[in-house]
Short mmCIF file of C-alpha atoms and ligand atoms in Angstrom, two decimals:
data_model
loop_
_atom_site.label_atom_id
_atom_site.label_comp_id
_atom_site.label_asym_id
_atom_site.label_seq_id
_atom_site.Cartn_x
_atom_site.Cartn_y
_atom_site.Cartn_z
CA MET A 188 63.76 141.66 168.98
CA ARG A 189 65.97 142.92 165.99
CA ALA A 190 64.73 141.72 163.14
CA TYR A 191 67.81 142.08 160.26
CA ILE A 192 69.18 139.93 156.79
CA LEU A 193 72.37 138.85 156.75
CA GLY A 194 74.06 139.48 153.40
CA ILE A 195 77.11 136.98 153.23
CA ASP A 196 79.57 137.88 150.48
CA ILE A 197 82.23 134.38 149.84
CA GLY A 198 85.18 136.51 148.64
CA THR A 199 88.45 135.37 147.30
CA GLY A 200 90.57 136.16 151.20
CA SER A 201 87.67 136.34 152.88
CA THR A 202 84.25 135.57 153.90
CA LYS A 203 82.34 138.61 154.72
CA ALA A 204 79.05 138.83 156.77
CA VAL A 205 76.82 142.15 156.99
CA ALA A 206 73.47 142.44 159.44
CA VAL A 207 71.37 145.16 158.10
CA ASN A 208 67.64 145.95 159.50
CA PHE A 209 64.40 146.97 157.51
CA GLU A 210 65.41 150.14 157.72
CA GLY A 211 68.64 149.36 155.77
CA LYS A 212 71.10 150.50 158.54
CA PRO A 213 73.98 147.98 158.76
CA ILE A 214 74.18 146.74 162.99
CA GLY A 215 76.86 144.26 162.91
CA GLU A 216 79.70 142.84 160.52
CA SER A 217 81.84 139.92 160.85
CA GLN A 218 85.16 138.96 158.79
CA PHE A 219 86.85 135.67 158.63
CA TYR A 220 89.95 135.09 156.22
CA TYR A 221 91.54 131.51 154.85
CA PRO A 222 94.67 131.11 152.69
CA ILE A 223 94.73 131.01 149.02
CA SER A 224 98.13 128.37 147.94
CA ASN A 225 100.32 128.58 144.34
CA PRO A 226 101.15 125.38 144.19
CA LYS A 227 102.55 125.29 140.89
CA PRO A 228 102.85 128.75 138.37
CA GLY A 229 99.63 129.26 136.82
CA TYR A 230 97.80 127.44 139.72
CA GLN A 231 95.35 129.28 142.21
CA GLU A 232 93.79 127.13 144.74
CA GLN A 233 91.84 127.05 148.02
CA ASN A 234 90.47 124.43 150.37
CA PRO A 235 86.60 124.68 149.82
CA PHE A 236 86.58 123.44 153.40
CA GLN A 237 88.28 125.54 154.67
CA ILE A 238 85.93 128.76 153.37
CA LEU A 239 83.26 126.71 154.54
CA GLU A 240 84.49 126.87 158.04
CA ALA A 241 84.73 131.03 157.99
CA PHE A 242 81.27 131.03 156.42
CA LYS A 243 80.12 129.35 159.33
CA ASN A 244 82.44 131.28 161.89
CA CYS A 245 80.67 134.64 160.07
CA ILE A 246 76.89 133.49 161.04
CA THR A 247 77.72 132.16 164.51
CA SER A 248 79.55 135.29 165.43
CA ILE A 249 76.85 137.74 164.30
CA ILE A 250 74.47 136.03 166.05
CA ASN A 251 76.26 135.89 169.27
CA LYS A 252 76.75 139.78 168.98
CA ILE A 253 73.48 140.32 168.13
CA GLY A 254 71.55 138.13 169.94
CA GLU A 255 69.37 136.88 167.18
CA SER A 256 68.88 134.45 164.32
CA PRO A 257 68.59 136.79 161.15
CA ILE A 258 65.02 136.68 159.23
CA ALA A 259 67.46 135.92 156.22
CA ILE A 260 70.59 134.98 154.76
CA SER A 261 71.34 135.94 151.05
CA PHE A 262 74.44 135.47 149.38
CA SER A 263 77.13 137.04 146.99
CA CYS A 264 80.03 135.20 145.69
CA ALA A 265 83.06 135.74 144.01
CA MET A 266 82.49 133.78 140.79
CA HIS A 267 84.69 131.59 138.42
CA THR A 268 85.43 128.59 141.27
CA LEU A 269 85.55 125.57 139.93
CA ILE A 270 85.26 122.36 142.57
CA PRO A 271 85.27 118.89 141.24
CA VAL A 272 82.80 116.45 143.76
CA ASP A 273 81.43 112.95 143.84
CA LYS A 274 77.68 112.29 144.58
CA ASP A 275 77.95 113.41 148.63
CA CYS A 276 79.56 116.55 147.80
CA TRP A 277 83.22 115.46 148.47
CA PRO A 278 85.82 117.65 146.54
CA LEU A 279 87.81 115.10 144.86
CA ALA A 280 90.60 118.06 144.33
CA GLU A 281 91.35 121.56 145.65
CA MET A 282 88.91 124.30 144.05
CA MET A 283 90.57 126.20 141.18
CA THR A 284 89.85 130.04 141.83
CA TRP A 285 89.04 132.79 139.49
CA ALA A 286 93.36 133.72 139.00
CA ASP A 287 94.04 130.24 138.43
CA TYR A 288 95.49 130.25 134.73
CA ARG A 289 96.75 126.75 134.46
CA SER A 290 94.17 126.79 131.49
CA GLU A 291 95.71 129.50 129.51
CA SER A 292 96.13 127.77 126.06
CA ILE A 293 93.11 126.18 126.39
CA ALA A 294 91.62 129.68 126.35
CA GLU A 295 93.68 130.82 123.47
CA ARG A 296 92.40 127.63 121.50
CA ILE A 297 89.19 128.24 122.21
CA ARG A 298 89.12 131.89 121.28
CA THR A 299 91.07 132.20 118.10
CA GLY A 300 89.10 128.74 116.75
CA ASN A 301 85.72 129.04 114.56
CA GLU A 302 83.22 129.07 117.09
CA GLY A 303 84.83 131.74 119.91
CA GLU A 304 82.54 134.31 118.96
CA LEU A 305 79.65 132.25 119.03
CA LEU A 306 80.34 130.76 122.40
CA TYR A 307 80.85 133.94 124.04
CA ARG A 308 77.77 135.24 122.53
CA ALA A 309 75.52 132.61 123.58
CA CYS A 310 77.09 132.32 127.17
CA GLY A 311 78.58 135.76 128.13
CA THR A 312 81.70 135.22 129.98
CA PRO A 313 84.81 136.49 128.37
CA ILE A 314 86.82 133.25 126.47
CA HIS A 315 89.75 132.97 129.36
CA ALA A 316 91.35 130.88 131.86
CA MET A 317 89.31 131.80 134.81
CA SER A 318 86.31 130.65 133.32
CA PRO A 319 84.73 126.78 134.90
CA LEU A 320 84.57 126.01 131.29
CA CYS A 321 88.00 125.88 130.04
CA LYS A 322 89.17 124.76 133.74
CA ILE A 323 86.65 121.84 132.86
CA ILE A 324 88.58 120.94 129.99
CA TRP A 325 91.81 121.35 131.31
CA LEU A 326 90.93 118.74 134.09
CA ARG A 327 89.76 116.43 130.95
CA GLU A 328 93.01 116.71 129.17
CA ASN A 329 95.37 116.30 131.87
CA ILE A 330 93.55 114.56 134.88
CA HIS A 331 91.73 112.82 133.36
CA ASP A 332 91.01 110.45 135.83
CA LEU A 333 89.60 112.64 138.14
CA PHE A 334 87.56 114.30 134.86
CA VAL A 335 85.59 110.54 134.72
CA ASN A 336 85.07 110.65 138.48
CA THR A 337 83.33 113.82 138.93
CA TYR A 338 79.80 113.39 139.72
CA LYS A 339 79.04 117.71 139.53
CA PHE A 340 81.13 120.49 138.30
CA ILE A 341 80.75 123.13 141.02
CA SER A 342 81.45 126.05 142.36
CA ILE A 343 82.44 127.50 145.82
CA LYS A 344 78.66 128.57 146.35
CA GLU A 345 77.33 125.84 145.55
CA PHE A 346 79.06 123.83 147.79
CA ILE A 347 78.31 125.77 150.64
CA TRP A 348 74.44 125.43 149.60
CA HIS A 349 74.74 122.02 149.87
CA TYR A 350 76.28 121.90 153.34
CA LEU A 351 72.99 123.63 153.85
CA PHE A 352 70.02 122.27 151.95
CA ASN A 353 72.06 118.71 150.56
CA GLU A 354 70.86 119.77 147.09
CA PHE A 355 73.08 120.92 143.92
CA GLU A 356 71.13 124.40 143.08
CA VAL A 357 73.07 127.39 141.28
CA ASP A 358 71.52 130.71 140.61
CA TYR A 359 71.67 132.34 137.30
CA SER A 360 74.44 134.69 138.09
CA ILE A 361 76.94 132.47 139.31
CA ALA A 362 76.10 129.94 136.40
CA SER A 363 76.26 133.36 134.02
CA SER A 364 80.06 133.23 134.82
CA SER A 365 80.85 129.72 134.41
CA GLY A 366 81.19 129.85 130.31
CA LEU A 367 78.66 127.12 130.17
CA PHE A 368 75.21 128.91 130.94
CA ASN A 369 73.04 130.40 127.97
CA ILE A 370 72.36 133.88 128.74
CA LEU A 371 69.64 134.28 126.11
CA ASP A 372 68.12 130.80 127.06
CA LEU A 373 68.66 130.87 130.39
CA ASN A 374 69.56 127.39 130.40
CA TRP A 375 73.16 125.06 130.14
CA ASP A 376 74.65 125.54 126.61
CA THR A 377 74.59 122.77 124.65
CA LYS A 378 77.51 123.44 122.60
CA ALA A 379 79.68 124.98 125.61
CA CYS A 380 78.70 121.39 127.61
CA GLU A 381 79.96 119.39 124.25
CA LEU A 382 83.38 121.14 124.19
CA ALA A 383 84.27 120.57 127.91
CA GLY A 384 83.17 116.73 127.56
CA ILE A 385 80.40 116.82 129.72
CA THR A 386 76.31 116.85 130.09
CA SER A 387 74.06 119.08 132.13
CA ASN A 388 73.48 116.45 134.25
CA GLN A 389 77.05 117.00 135.54
CA LEU A 390 76.05 121.05 136.48
CA SER A 391 73.68 121.74 139.02
CA ASN A 392 69.84 122.69 138.60
CA LEU A 393 69.84 126.12 137.78
CA VAL A 394 67.11 128.51 140.26
CA LYS A 395 66.60 132.46 139.94
CA THR A 396 68.34 134.70 142.06
CA THR A 397 65.43 135.61 144.54
CA TYR A 398 65.20 131.98 144.87
CA LEU A 399 64.00 131.19 148.97
CA ARG A 400 64.77 127.94 150.89
CA ASP A 401 64.32 127.38 154.45
CA LYS A 402 64.85 124.18 156.49
CA ILE A 403 68.53 123.38 156.69
CA VAL A 404 69.84 119.71 157.05
CA HIS A 405 70.03 119.17 160.84
CA LYS A 406 73.78 119.28 161.06
CA ALA A 407 73.78 122.37 159.85
CA LEU A 408 71.00 123.95 161.97
CA ASN A 409 72.59 122.59 164.86
CA GLU A 410 76.22 123.89 163.37
CA LEU A 411 74.87 127.60 162.98
CA ASN A 412 72.97 127.91 165.82
CA LEU A 413 69.96 129.33 164.00
CA ASN A 414 66.14 129.83 164.46
CA PRO A 415 64.73 127.18 162.75
CA ASN A 416 62.58 129.78 160.79
CA THR A 417 65.70 131.50 159.01
CA LYS A 418 65.27 131.52 155.47
CA PHE A 419 67.93 131.16 153.09
CA VAL A 420 68.30 133.17 149.58
CA ILE A 421 70.86 132.31 147.01
CA GLY A 422 71.68 135.57 145.46
CA ALA A 423 73.81 136.24 142.81
CA SER A 424 77.26 136.75 142.16
CA ASP A 425 79.88 139.20 143.66
CA GLY A 426 79.91 141.20 140.65
CA CYS A 427 75.96 141.88 139.87
CA CYS A 428 75.33 142.51 143.86
CA ALA A 429 78.05 145.40 144.20
CA ASN A 430 75.69 147.11 140.98
CA LEU A 431 72.60 146.35 143.23
CA GLY A 432 73.98 147.42 146.34
CA SER A 433 76.05 149.98 144.77
CA ASP A 434 72.41 151.69 143.18
CA THR A 435 73.94 151.09 139.41
CA ILE A 436 71.35 150.11 138.35
CA LEU A 437 70.50 153.59 136.11
CA ALA A 438 71.38 154.31 132.49
CA GLY A 439 74.68 156.63 132.76
CA THR A 440 76.01 155.52 135.71
CA ALA A 441 78.37 152.55 136.08
CA ALA A 442 79.98 151.16 139.15
CA LEU A 443 84.16 151.29 139.41
CA THR A 444 85.98 149.20 142.02
CA ILE A 445 89.21 149.38 142.75
CA GLY A 446 90.36 146.13 145.29
CA THR A 447 92.87 143.85 144.99
CA SER A 448 92.19 144.17 141.37
CA GLY A 449 89.55 146.57 139.65
CA ALA A 450 86.49 146.87 137.19
CA VAL A 451 83.84 148.95 135.79
CA ARG A 452 80.03 147.48 135.31
CA ILE A 453 76.85 148.79 133.73
CA THR A 454 73.33 147.37 134.24
CA GLY A 455 71.04 146.96 131.32
CA LYS A 456 68.19 145.40 129.77
CA LYS A 457 70.42 143.47 126.96
CA PRO A 458 74.13 142.17 127.05
CA ILE A 459 76.70 144.45 125.29
CA TYR A 460 79.10 142.49 123.40
CA ASN A 461 82.65 143.37 122.21
CA PHE A 462 84.50 140.12 120.89
CA ASN A 463 88.03 142.38 120.82
CA SER A 464 87.67 143.06 124.27
CA MET A 465 85.33 140.81 125.28
CA THR A 466 82.84 142.30 128.04
CA PHE A 467 81.71 140.14 130.33
CA ASN A 468 77.42 139.93 130.61
CA TYR A 469 76.58 138.43 133.97
CA LEU A 470 72.75 138.05 134.97
CA LEU A 471 71.59 139.74 137.79
CA ASN A 472 67.70 138.51 137.82
CA ASN A 473 65.95 136.88 134.61
CA GLN A 474 66.03 139.96 132.41
CA THR A 475 69.19 142.39 134.17
CA TYR A 476 72.78 142.09 132.50
CA VAL A 477 75.62 143.29 134.37
CA SER A 478 78.17 144.05 131.76
CA GLY A 479 81.73 145.42 131.86
CA GLY A 480 85.34 144.34 132.34
CA ALA A 481 88.01 143.46 134.95
CA ILE A 482 91.17 144.43 135.18
CA ASN A 483 93.84 142.57 137.17
CA ASN A 484 96.16 145.29 138.12
CA GLY A 485 94.43 147.28 140.59
CA GLY A 486 95.55 148.23 144.16
CA ILE A 487 97.70 145.09 144.07
CA VAL A 488 100.06 147.09 141.80
CA PHE A 489 99.51 150.15 144.43
CA LYS A 490 100.81 147.71 146.95
CA TRP A 491 103.94 147.02 145.04
CA LEU A 492 104.28 150.60 144.53
CA VAL A 493 104.32 151.67 148.05
CA ASN A 494 107.05 148.91 148.90
CA THR A 495 109.51 149.44 146.29
CA PHE A 496 108.99 153.20 145.89
CA THR A 497 109.19 154.09 149.23
CA ASN A 498 110.97 153.05 152.55
CA GLU A 499 107.67 152.40 154.65
CA ASN A 500 108.80 148.84 155.18
CA THR A 501 108.67 149.35 158.90
CA LYS A 502 105.05 150.56 158.77
CA THR A 503 102.37 148.37 157.83
CA GLY A 504 98.68 148.56 155.70
CA GLU A 505 96.95 151.78 155.89
CA ASP A 506 99.76 153.88 157.68
CA ALA A 507 102.57 152.66 154.21
CA TYR A 508 99.35 153.64 152.37
CA ASN A 509 98.79 156.94 153.94
CA SER A 510 102.37 157.85 154.17
CA ALA A 511 103.05 156.77 150.47
CA LEU A 512 100.16 158.94 149.45
CA ASN A 513 101.61 162.26 151.12
CA GLN A 514 104.17 162.06 149.10
CA ILE A 515 102.90 162.79 146.08
CA LYS A 516 100.75 165.86 146.76
CA ASN A 517 103.46 168.36 145.48
CA ILE A 518 104.41 165.96 141.87
CA ALA A 519 102.29 167.99 139.20
CA VAL A 520 99.48 166.46 137.17
CA GLY A 521 101.02 163.72 134.38
CA SER A 522 104.14 163.43 136.80
CA ASP A 523 106.06 165.54 134.72
CA ASP A 524 105.79 162.97 131.74
CA LEU A 525 106.71 159.77 133.10
CA VAL A 526 104.12 157.03 132.07
CA PHE A 527 103.37 153.42 133.84
CA LEU A 528 101.96 150.79 132.15
CA PRO A 529 100.23 148.97 134.98
CA TYR A 530 100.65 145.29 133.44
CA LEU A 531 102.37 143.68 135.99
CA TYR A 532 99.84 140.46 136.54
CA GLY A 533 99.08 140.20 132.74
CA GLU A 534 96.11 142.21 131.70
CA ARG A 535 92.46 141.48 131.44
CA ALA A 536 90.10 143.96 129.74
CA PRO A 537 90.24 145.06 127.07
CA ILE A 538 93.69 144.16 126.34
CA TRP A 539 93.56 140.24 127.22
CA ASP A 540 97.38 139.69 127.06
CA THR A 541 98.57 137.92 129.64
CA LYS A 542 102.04 138.00 128.23
CA SER A 543 101.95 142.17 128.48
CA CYS A 544 104.17 143.52 131.47
CA GLY A 545 104.50 146.44 133.52
CA VAL A 546 106.87 149.55 132.09
CA PHE A 547 107.70 152.97 133.18
CA PHE A 548 108.22 154.99 130.20
CA ASN A 549 110.36 158.01 129.96
CA ILE A 550 112.23 158.05 132.89
CA LYS A 551 113.80 161.80 133.13
CA PRO A 552 116.97 162.23 135.90
CA SER A 553 114.11 164.67 137.51
CA HIS A 554 111.97 162.01 138.43
CA THR A 555 112.05 160.99 142.04
CA SER A 556 110.43 158.13 143.93
CA ALA A 557 107.37 160.40 144.65
CA HIS A 558 106.87 160.58 140.39
CA PHE A 559 107.27 157.03 140.18
CA LEU A 560 104.36 156.35 142.75
CA ARG A 561 102.07 159.12 140.99
CA ALA A 562 102.41 158.00 137.51
CA GLY A 563 101.75 154.39 138.90
CA LEU A 564 98.53 155.44 140.27
CA GLU A 565 97.84 157.29 136.94
CA GLY A 566 98.97 153.99 134.77
CA ILE A 567 96.23 152.36 137.01
CA CYS A 568 93.75 154.68 136.28
CA TYR A 569 93.96 154.78 133.22
CA ALA A 570 93.85 151.06 132.49
CA LEU A 571 90.19 151.30 134.13
CA PHE A 572 89.79 154.68 132.05
CA ASP A 573 90.13 151.80 128.79
CA VAL A 574 87.55 149.73 129.86
CA LEU A 575 85.83 152.64 130.48
CA THR A 576 85.79 153.92 126.80
CA THR A 577 85.01 150.53 125.69
CA ILE A 578 82.05 150.41 127.51
CA GLU A 579 81.05 153.52 126.43
CA THR A 580 81.35 152.46 123.19
CA SER A 581 79.17 149.71 123.11
CA SER A 582 76.16 151.42 124.81
CA ALA A 583 74.92 154.77 126.28
CA PRO A 584 77.39 157.90 127.85
CA ILE A 585 78.15 157.19 131.07
CA LYS A 586 77.82 160.48 133.57
CA GLN A 587 78.41 159.01 136.90
CA LEU A 588 80.93 156.30 138.35
CA ASN A 589 79.61 154.65 141.72
CA ILE A 590 83.26 153.89 143.34
CA SER A 591 83.92 151.05 146.28
CA GLY A 592 87.17 149.39 147.40
CA GLY A 593 89.75 150.25 149.34
CA PHE A 594 91.19 152.94 147.37
CA ILE A 595 88.22 155.21 148.26
CA ASN A 596 90.66 155.65 151.71
CA SER A 597 92.66 157.90 148.94
CA PRO A 598 90.94 161.02 148.35
CA ILE A 599 94.23 162.11 146.05
CA TRP A 600 93.68 158.67 144.42
CA VAL A 601 89.76 159.50 143.89
CA GLN A 602 90.77 162.70 142.80
CA ILE A 603 93.07 161.17 139.96
CA LEU A 604 90.37 159.11 138.90
CA ALA A 605 87.62 162.04 138.42
CA ASP A 606 90.48 164.33 136.88
CA ILE A 607 91.47 161.12 134.50
CA THR A 608 87.55 159.90 133.34
CA GLY A 609 86.22 163.12 133.69
CA LYS A 610 83.16 161.83 135.00
CA ARG A 611 81.69 162.66 138.58
CA LEU A 612 82.77 160.44 141.23
CA SER A 613 79.96 158.82 143.79
CA ILE A 614 80.39 156.97 146.73
CA VAL A 615 77.46 155.44 147.41
CA GLN A 616 77.66 152.96 149.58
CA THR A 617 80.67 152.48 152.66
CA GLU A 618 80.00 148.79 153.49
CA ASP A 619 80.24 145.71 151.27
CA ALA A 620 78.47 146.86 147.99
CA SER A 621 77.88 143.06 147.13
CA ALA A 622 77.07 142.08 150.62
CA ILE A 623 74.24 144.81 150.78
CA GLY A 624 73.31 143.70 146.97
CA ALA A 625 72.44 139.91 148.36
CA ILE A 626 70.60 141.80 151.07
CA TYR A 627 68.38 143.64 148.55
CA LEU A 628 67.45 140.25 146.56
CA ALA A 629 66.38 138.71 149.58
CA MET A 630 64.16 141.77 150.69
CA GLU A 631 62.58 141.59 146.90
CA ALA A 632 62.27 138.09 147.82
CA LEU A 633 60.64 138.26 150.92
CA ASP A 634 58.67 141.44 149.35
CA ILE A 635 60.09 143.93 151.77
CA SER A 636 60.48 147.80 150.37
CA ILE A 637 63.96 148.23 149.82
CA PRO A 638 65.47 151.06 151.28
CA LYS A 639 67.07 154.13 149.43
CA ASN A 640 70.73 154.53 149.43
CA GLU A 641 72.09 157.62 150.64
CA ASN A 642 74.51 159.86 148.83
CA LEU A 643 77.23 159.80 150.94
CA GLU A 644 79.97 161.70 148.77
CA SER A 645 80.31 163.04 145.43
CA ILE A 646 83.68 164.36 143.61
CA GLU A 647 83.60 166.67 140.54
CA PRO A 648 86.36 166.57 138.18
CA ASP A 649 88.60 169.15 137.46
CA MET A 650 88.36 169.28 133.76
CA ASN A 651 91.76 171.49 132.68
CA ASN A 652 93.47 168.30 134.29
CA HIS A 653 91.35 165.88 132.42
CA GLN A 654 91.95 167.78 129.38
CA GLN A 655 95.76 167.37 129.98
CA TYR A 656 95.50 163.33 131.22
CA ASN A 657 93.76 162.87 127.82
CA GLN A 658 96.45 163.89 125.59
CA ALA A 659 98.55 161.35 128.51
CA PHE A 660 96.23 158.59 127.86
CA LYS A 661 96.86 158.52 124.22
CA LEU A 662 100.45 158.24 124.95
CA PHE A 663 99.44 155.18 127.25
CA LYS A 664 97.56 153.77 124.36
CA LEU A 665 100.15 154.14 122.19
CA LEU A 666 103.16 152.86 124.34
CA TYR A 667 101.31 149.60 124.88
CA THR A 668 100.69 149.27 121.06
CA ASN A 669 104.19 149.65 120.84
CA LEU A 670 105.58 147.71 123.08
CA LYS A 671 103.17 144.52 122.74
CA ASP A 672 105.41 142.76 120.50
CA THR A 673 108.34 143.27 122.78
CA MET A 674 106.69 142.43 125.51
CA HIS A 675 105.71 139.02 124.07
CA LEU A 676 109.22 138.25 123.09
CA ILE A 677 110.33 138.87 126.34
CA ASN A 678 107.97 136.77 127.76
CA ARG A 679 107.57 133.82 125.52
P1 LIG B 15 89.51 143.07 148.25
O1 LIG B 15 88.29 143.31 148.52
O2 LIG B 15 89.92 143.06 146.54
O3 LIG B 15 90.43 142.26 149.61
P2 LIG B 15 90.06 146.22 149.00
O4 LIG B 15 88.34 146.55 148.58
O5 LIG B 15 90.09 145.91 151.02
O6 LIG B 15 90.50 144.78 148.31
O7 LIG B 15 90.93 146.76 148.58
C1 LIG B 15 92.92 146.87 149.00
C2 LIG B 15 93.22 147.61 148.22
O8 LIG B 15 93.09 148.92 148.01
C3 LIG B 15 95.15 148.06 148.42
O9 LIG B 15 95.47 146.84 147.89
C4 LIG B 15 95.04 148.61 148.22
O10 LIG B 15 95.94 149.32 147.13
C5 LIG B 15 94.11 150.12 148.30
N1 LIG B 15 94.12 150.81 149.75
C6 LIG B 15 93.93 150.47 151.16
N2 LIG B 15 94.18 151.01 152.10
C7 LIG B 15 94.00 151.90 151.22
C8 LIG B 15 94.50 153.66 151.57
N3 LIG B 15 94.37 153.97 153.08
N4 LIG B 15 94.85 154.73 150.80
C9 LIG B 15 94.86 154.01 149.27
N5 LIG B 15 94.22 152.73 148.67
C10 LIG B 15 94.75 152.30 149.99
#
């Protein structure tokens, strides 16, 4: 018998399952994709049933591959989703993803109002359109019938959990990314609920992240072809799970991810507040906070750079990335003073400016398309360094960054990041760190000892390059400060 635990990461573009044995070794994985729709500017929606289907497919395909049911299944999940549902958990509208910005002006109103900072300190979530708090207010102000008819406002994780157990339950971690949960009292926040115009009865029952259940409903048991003894652990949000899964629990380490977007996160016993940069504070468990900042403009901008500044259109995916990266090898550190602000999709931390935009500055005739590519990568790394320095000023110094995400496939990009930040980088976990973190929560719940992560590879910074990048970073900051008003003028 092959005893294993299944970690399921419900992401924005796909759901991924990773099967790990009790020694911590991955023994199988599966992944199923689903579409995202943008029906109007600022809207980003998904169909909850398509995500549920991917979830079911992940489980059945793993069981088919391995030939056994897992001992337990545990969850990691994308944050800030919102689905208004009726009593039977039937969606009354499509799901809004984290990237749905339709409530932008509501967020602005709350942020600049009298209660903005108090609310941020109580609930830990940046006051931003991504927050379910702002999304609920948008529904109340714009589709009142739907708002009035909603029995509960839930996330995609609660939707899937309800399919399994016919119960409305949510873990502290996903709740802490809603903007409605008091991260100090560990309860729904009365003020935030008042502001949303709802009562806490319209939200799910709160449980800790190691909460365990078995005996799934008959329909799900049959559809998933599971052993009836399989246990389910509710787990946490993807950011919190990723810190756990990449060993970023110790003081002095931070997790840094560049996937489609990007983030820097540390783990601590207290929240880290910074109202201007609105660091987030999400709960991994009852006393552990994962704090940090997320950027919009990560790998998605690199993808744009490759499409725009190379003629790699004939190639796809990895091939296009690799040959684009080959071209920048001979370009000097600092791209011969070509500076790039990567804010193509507006930006979250630390500038929180939806009207910011992308900029190439100081273009000279000597600059080639390869300079634009290198300056592009440097700009993405400066944006993350900006978040890192903000976190460092409010916490202890960070010595090591545990890195993950698609960019780790590129040694040159990874070295640029090491040189810009001046930190040692460590690749701790190549499998999906969020799914692994969910598995560790299941191991804790089941009292199985958590295996030690192996450090796969370390990358040291070149401190001479770091000195040079420090000067360029000052220019990067100055450039945004000086251009901000003009960006707002053109994007008003
Ligand atoms: P997500 O999980 O957010 O969907 P990934 O972690 O898979 O994203 O990262 C995708 C990004 O990683 C791409 O947009 C691209 O910028 C970058 N990427 C993927 N493959 C490579 C590669 N071989 N070299 C450099 N960057 C890559």
